[in-house]
PDB file of C-alpha atoms in Angstrom:
ATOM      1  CA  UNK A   1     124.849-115.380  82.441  1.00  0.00           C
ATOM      2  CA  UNK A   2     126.687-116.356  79.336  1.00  0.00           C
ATOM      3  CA  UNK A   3     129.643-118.366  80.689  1.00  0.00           C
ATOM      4  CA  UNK A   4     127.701-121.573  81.110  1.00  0.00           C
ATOM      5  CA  UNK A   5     128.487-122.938  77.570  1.00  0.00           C
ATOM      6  CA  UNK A   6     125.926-122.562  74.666  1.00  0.00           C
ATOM      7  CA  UNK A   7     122.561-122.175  76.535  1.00  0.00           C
ATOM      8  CA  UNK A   8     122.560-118.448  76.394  1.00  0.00           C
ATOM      9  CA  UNK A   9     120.571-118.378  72.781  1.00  0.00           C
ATOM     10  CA  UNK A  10     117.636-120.461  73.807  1.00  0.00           C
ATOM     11  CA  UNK A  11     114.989-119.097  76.109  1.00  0.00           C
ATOM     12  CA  UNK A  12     114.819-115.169  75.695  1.00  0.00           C
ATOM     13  CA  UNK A  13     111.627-114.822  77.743  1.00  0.00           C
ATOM     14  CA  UNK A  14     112.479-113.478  80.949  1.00  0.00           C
ATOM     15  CA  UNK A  15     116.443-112.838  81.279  1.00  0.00           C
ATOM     16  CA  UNK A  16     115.775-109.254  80.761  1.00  0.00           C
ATOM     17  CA  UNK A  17     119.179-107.200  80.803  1.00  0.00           C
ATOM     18  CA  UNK A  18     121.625-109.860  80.449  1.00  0.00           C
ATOM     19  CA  UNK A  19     120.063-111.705  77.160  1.00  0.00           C
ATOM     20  CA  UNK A  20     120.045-107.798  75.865  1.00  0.00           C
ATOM     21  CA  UNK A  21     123.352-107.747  76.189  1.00  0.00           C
ATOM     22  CA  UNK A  22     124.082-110.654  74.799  1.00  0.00           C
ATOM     23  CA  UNK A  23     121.706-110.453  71.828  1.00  0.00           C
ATOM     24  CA  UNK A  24     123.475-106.777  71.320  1.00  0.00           C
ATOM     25  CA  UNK A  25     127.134-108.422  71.894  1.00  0.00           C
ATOM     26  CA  UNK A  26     126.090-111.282  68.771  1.00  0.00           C
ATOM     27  CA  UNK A  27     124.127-108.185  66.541  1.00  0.00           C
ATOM     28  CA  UNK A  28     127.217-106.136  66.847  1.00  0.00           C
ATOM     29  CA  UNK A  29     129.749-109.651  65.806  1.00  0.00           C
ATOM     30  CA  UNK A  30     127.384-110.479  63.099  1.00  0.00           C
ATOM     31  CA  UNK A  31     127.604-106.888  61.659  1.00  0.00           C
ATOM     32  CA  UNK A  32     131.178-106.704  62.043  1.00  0.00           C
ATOM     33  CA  UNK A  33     131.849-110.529  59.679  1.00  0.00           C
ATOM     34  CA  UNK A  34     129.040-108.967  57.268  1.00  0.00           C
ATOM     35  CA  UNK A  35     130.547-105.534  56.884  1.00  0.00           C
ATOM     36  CA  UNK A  36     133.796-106.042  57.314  1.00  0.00           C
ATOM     37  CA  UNK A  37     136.350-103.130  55.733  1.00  0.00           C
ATOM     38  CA  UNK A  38     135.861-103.178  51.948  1.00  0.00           C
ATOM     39  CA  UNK A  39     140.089-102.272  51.000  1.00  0.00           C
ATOM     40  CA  UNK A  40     141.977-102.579  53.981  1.00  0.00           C
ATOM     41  CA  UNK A  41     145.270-100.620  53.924  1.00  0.00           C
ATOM     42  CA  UNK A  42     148.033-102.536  53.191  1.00  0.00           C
ATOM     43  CA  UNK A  43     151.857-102.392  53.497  1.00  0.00           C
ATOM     44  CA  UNK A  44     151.995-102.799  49.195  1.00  0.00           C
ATOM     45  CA  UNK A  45     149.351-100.566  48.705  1.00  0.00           C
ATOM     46  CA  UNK A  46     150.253 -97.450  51.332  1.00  0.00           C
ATOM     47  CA  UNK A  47     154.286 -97.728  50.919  1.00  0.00           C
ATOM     48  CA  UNK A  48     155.771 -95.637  53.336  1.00  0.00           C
ATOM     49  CA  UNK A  49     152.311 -94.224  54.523  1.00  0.00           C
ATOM     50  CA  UNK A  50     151.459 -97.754  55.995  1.00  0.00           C
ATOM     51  CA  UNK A  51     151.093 -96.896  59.780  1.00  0.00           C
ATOM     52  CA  UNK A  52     149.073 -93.076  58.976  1.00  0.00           C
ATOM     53  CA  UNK A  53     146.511 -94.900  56.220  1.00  0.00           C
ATOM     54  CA  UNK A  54     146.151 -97.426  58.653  1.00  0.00           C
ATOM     55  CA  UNK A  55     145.451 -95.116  61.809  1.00  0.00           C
ATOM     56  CA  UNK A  56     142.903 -93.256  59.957  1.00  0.00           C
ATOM     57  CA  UNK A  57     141.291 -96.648  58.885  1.00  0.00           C
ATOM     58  CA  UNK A  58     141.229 -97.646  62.180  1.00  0.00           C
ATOM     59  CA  UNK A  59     139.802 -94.013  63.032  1.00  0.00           C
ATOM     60  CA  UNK A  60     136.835 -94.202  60.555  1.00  0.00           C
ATOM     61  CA  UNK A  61     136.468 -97.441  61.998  1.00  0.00           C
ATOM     62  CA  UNK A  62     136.118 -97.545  65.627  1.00  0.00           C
ATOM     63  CA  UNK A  63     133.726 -94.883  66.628  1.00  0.00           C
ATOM     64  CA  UNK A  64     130.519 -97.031  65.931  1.00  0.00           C
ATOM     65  CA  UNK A  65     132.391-100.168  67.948  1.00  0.00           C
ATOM     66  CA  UNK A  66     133.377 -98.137  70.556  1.00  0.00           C
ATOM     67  CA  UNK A  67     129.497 -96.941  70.713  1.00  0.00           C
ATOM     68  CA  UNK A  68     128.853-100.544  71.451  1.00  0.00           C
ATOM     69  CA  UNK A  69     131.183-100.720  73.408  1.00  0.00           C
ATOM     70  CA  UNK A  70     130.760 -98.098  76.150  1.00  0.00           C
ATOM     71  CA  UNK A  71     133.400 -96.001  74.206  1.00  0.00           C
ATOM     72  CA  UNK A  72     136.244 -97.544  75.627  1.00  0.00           C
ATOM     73  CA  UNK A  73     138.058-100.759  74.941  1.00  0.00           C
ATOM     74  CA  UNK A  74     141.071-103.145  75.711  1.00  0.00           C
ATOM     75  CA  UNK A  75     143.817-102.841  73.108  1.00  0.00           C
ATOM     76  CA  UNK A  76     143.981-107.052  72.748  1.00  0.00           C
ATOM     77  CA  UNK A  77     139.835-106.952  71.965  1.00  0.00           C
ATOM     78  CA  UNK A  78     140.648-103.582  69.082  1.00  0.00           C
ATOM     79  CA  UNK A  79     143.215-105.489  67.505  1.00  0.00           C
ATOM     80  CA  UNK A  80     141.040-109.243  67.570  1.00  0.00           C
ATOM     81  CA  UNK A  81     137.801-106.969  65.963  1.00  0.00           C
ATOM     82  CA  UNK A  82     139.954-105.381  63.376  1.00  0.00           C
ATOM     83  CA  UNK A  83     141.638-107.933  62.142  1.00  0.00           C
ATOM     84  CA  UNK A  84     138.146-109.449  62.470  1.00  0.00           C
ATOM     85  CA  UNK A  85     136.830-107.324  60.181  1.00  0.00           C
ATOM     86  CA  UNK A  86     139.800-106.818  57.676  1.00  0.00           C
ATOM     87  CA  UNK A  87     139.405-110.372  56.598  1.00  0.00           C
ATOM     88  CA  UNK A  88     142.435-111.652  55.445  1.00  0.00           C
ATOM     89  CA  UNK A  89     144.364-108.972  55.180  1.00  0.00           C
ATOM     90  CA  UNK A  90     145.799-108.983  59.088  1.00  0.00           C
ATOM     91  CA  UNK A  91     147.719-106.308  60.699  1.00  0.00           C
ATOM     92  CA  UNK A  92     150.003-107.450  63.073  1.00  0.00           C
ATOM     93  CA  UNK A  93     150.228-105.811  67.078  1.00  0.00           C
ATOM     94  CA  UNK A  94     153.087-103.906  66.706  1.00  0.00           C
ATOM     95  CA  UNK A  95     151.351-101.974  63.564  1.00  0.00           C
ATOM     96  CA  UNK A  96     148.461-101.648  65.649  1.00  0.00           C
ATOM     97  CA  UNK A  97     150.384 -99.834  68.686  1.00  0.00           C
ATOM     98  CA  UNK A  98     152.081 -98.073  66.085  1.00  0.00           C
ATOM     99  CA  UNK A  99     148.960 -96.672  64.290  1.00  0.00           C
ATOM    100  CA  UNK A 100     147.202 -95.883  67.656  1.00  0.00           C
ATOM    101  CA  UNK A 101     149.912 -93.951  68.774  1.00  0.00           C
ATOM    102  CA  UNK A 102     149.233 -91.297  65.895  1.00  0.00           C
ATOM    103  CA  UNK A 103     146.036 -90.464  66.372  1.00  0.00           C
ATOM    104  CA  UNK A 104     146.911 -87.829  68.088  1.00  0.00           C
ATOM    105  CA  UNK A 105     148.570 -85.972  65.147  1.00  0.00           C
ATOM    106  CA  UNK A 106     145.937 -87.211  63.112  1.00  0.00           C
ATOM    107  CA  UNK A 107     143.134 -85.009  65.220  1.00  0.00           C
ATOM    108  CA  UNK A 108     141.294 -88.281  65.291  1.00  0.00           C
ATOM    109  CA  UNK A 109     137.807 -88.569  67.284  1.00  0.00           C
ATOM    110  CA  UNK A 110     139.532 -91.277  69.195  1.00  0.00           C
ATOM    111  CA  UNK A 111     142.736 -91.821  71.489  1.00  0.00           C
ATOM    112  CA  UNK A 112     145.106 -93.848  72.303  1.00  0.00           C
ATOM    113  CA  UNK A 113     145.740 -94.361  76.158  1.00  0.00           C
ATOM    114  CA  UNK A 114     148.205 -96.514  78.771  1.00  0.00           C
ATOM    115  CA  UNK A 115     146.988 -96.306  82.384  1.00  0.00           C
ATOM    116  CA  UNK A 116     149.298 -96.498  85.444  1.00  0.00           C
ATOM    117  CA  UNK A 117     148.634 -99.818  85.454  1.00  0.00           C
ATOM    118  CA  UNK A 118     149.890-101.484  82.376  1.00  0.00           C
ATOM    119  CA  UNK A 119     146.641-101.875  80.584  1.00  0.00           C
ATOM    120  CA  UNK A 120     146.428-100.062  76.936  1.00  0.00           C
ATOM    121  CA  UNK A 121     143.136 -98.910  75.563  1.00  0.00           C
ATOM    122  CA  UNK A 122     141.473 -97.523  72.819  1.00  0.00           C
ATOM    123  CA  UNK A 123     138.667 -94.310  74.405  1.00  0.00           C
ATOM    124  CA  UNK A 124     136.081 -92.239  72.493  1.00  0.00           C
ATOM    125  CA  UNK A 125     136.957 -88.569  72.867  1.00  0.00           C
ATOM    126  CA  UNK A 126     133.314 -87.651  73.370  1.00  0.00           C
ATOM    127  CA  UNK A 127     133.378 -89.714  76.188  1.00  0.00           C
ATOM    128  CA  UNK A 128     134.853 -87.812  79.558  1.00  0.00           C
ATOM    129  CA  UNK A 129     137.074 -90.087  82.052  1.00  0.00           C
ATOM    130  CA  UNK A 130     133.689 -89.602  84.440  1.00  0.00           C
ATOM    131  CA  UNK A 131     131.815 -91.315  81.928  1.00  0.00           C
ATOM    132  CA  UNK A 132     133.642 -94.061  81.490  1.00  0.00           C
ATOM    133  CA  UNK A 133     134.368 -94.867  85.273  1.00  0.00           C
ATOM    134  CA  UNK A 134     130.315 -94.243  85.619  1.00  0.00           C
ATOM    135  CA  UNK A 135     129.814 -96.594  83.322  1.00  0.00           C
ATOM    136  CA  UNK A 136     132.073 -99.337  84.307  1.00  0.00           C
ATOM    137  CA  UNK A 137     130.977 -99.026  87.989  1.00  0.00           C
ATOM    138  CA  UNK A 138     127.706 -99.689  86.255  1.00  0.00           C
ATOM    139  CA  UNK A 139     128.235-102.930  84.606  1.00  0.00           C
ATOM    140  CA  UNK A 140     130.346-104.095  87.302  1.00  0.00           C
ATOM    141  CA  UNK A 141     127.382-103.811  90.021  1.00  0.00           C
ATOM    142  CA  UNK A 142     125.324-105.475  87.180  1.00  0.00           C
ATOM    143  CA  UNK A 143     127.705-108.143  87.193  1.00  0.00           C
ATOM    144  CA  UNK A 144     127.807-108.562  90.581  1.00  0.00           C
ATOM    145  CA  UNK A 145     123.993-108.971  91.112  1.00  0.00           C
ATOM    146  CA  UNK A 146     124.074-111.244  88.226  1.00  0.00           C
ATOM    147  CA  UNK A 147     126.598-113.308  90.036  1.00  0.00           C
ATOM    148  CA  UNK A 148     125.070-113.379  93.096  1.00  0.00           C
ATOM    149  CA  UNK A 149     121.829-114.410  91.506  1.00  0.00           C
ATOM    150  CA  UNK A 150     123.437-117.337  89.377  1.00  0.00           C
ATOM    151  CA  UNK A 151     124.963-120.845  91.153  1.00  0.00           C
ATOM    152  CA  UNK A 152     125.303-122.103  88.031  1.00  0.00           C
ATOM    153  CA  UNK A 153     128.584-121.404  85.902  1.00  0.00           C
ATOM    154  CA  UNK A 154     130.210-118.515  87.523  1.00  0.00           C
ATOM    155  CA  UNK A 155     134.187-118.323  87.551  1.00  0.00           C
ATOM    156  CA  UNK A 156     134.454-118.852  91.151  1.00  0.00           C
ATOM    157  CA  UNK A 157     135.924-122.248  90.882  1.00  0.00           C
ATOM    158  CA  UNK A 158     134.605-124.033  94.150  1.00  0.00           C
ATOM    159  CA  UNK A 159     136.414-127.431  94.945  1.00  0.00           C
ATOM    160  CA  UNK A 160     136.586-128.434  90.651  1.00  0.00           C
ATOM    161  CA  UNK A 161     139.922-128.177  90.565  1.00  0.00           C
ATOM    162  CA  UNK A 162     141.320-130.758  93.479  1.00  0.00           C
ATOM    163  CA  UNK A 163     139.898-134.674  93.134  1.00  0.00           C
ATOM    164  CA  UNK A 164     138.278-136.164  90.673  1.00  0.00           C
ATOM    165  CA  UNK A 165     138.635-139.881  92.576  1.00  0.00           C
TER     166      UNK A 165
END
């Protein structure tokens, strides 16, 4: 669990894996407000440079997140934690694609990648497509069990949504 509102914090006697996860999830947020990035690139302060100072922020930046993170992650949840972490100094999505796209020129340690499917991520490069698949075929049979195990708050919407009267 952690869907069921704001119980998940409470008891962390027995839950084993899933409060791990969680109290990892919260000890990587609360490092990421407290840390933050100290002088975020900006479009007055890199000029025509803009989108290369900020892929190699973003560079220096990701590899411990994507540690976290399996060493893969959803371009939408990269740009929400960087901005995160810039403060107030927000990049928009467009200079986000646009910075992820040079990495490769860059020789970064991380890529940029679009699968057949539409979705855009941000991968480790230390971390082989077998890896990753391992891994998610990992936390999705975690999931699974977990949802199997738990009545409680799941997403499977069972008769909610019809009558209320």
């Amino acid at each position: 669990g952690g869907n069921g509102g704001n119980g998940g914090n409470g008891g962390n006697g027995g839950n084993g894996a899933a409060s791990s996860s969680a109290d990892e999830r919260n000890e990587l947020e609360t490092m990421l407000m407290s840390v933050g990035i100290r002088s975020p690139v900006t479009r007055d302060t890199a000029g025509a440079l803009y989108h290369q100072q900020l892929a190699r922020q973003l560079a220096d930046w990701l590899p411990p997140v994507l540690e976290n993170y399996g060493g893969i992650l959803p371009l939408p949840d990269v740009y929400c934690l960087f901005n995160r972490a810039r403060g107030a100094e927000l990049i928009s999505p467009d200079d986000l694609l646009r910075a992820c796209k040079l990495w490769e020129k860059l020789r970064s340690p991380v890529q940029f990648r679009r699968f057949d499917s539409g979705v855009a991520v941000v991968q480790s490069l230390d971390r082989s497509d077998d890896e990753v698949c391992a891994l998610l075929a990992r936390v999705m049979a975690e999931k699974s069990a977990e949802d199997g195990d738990d009545d409680g708050g799941g997403r499977g919407g069972r008769g909610r949504n019809g009558g209320g009267g």
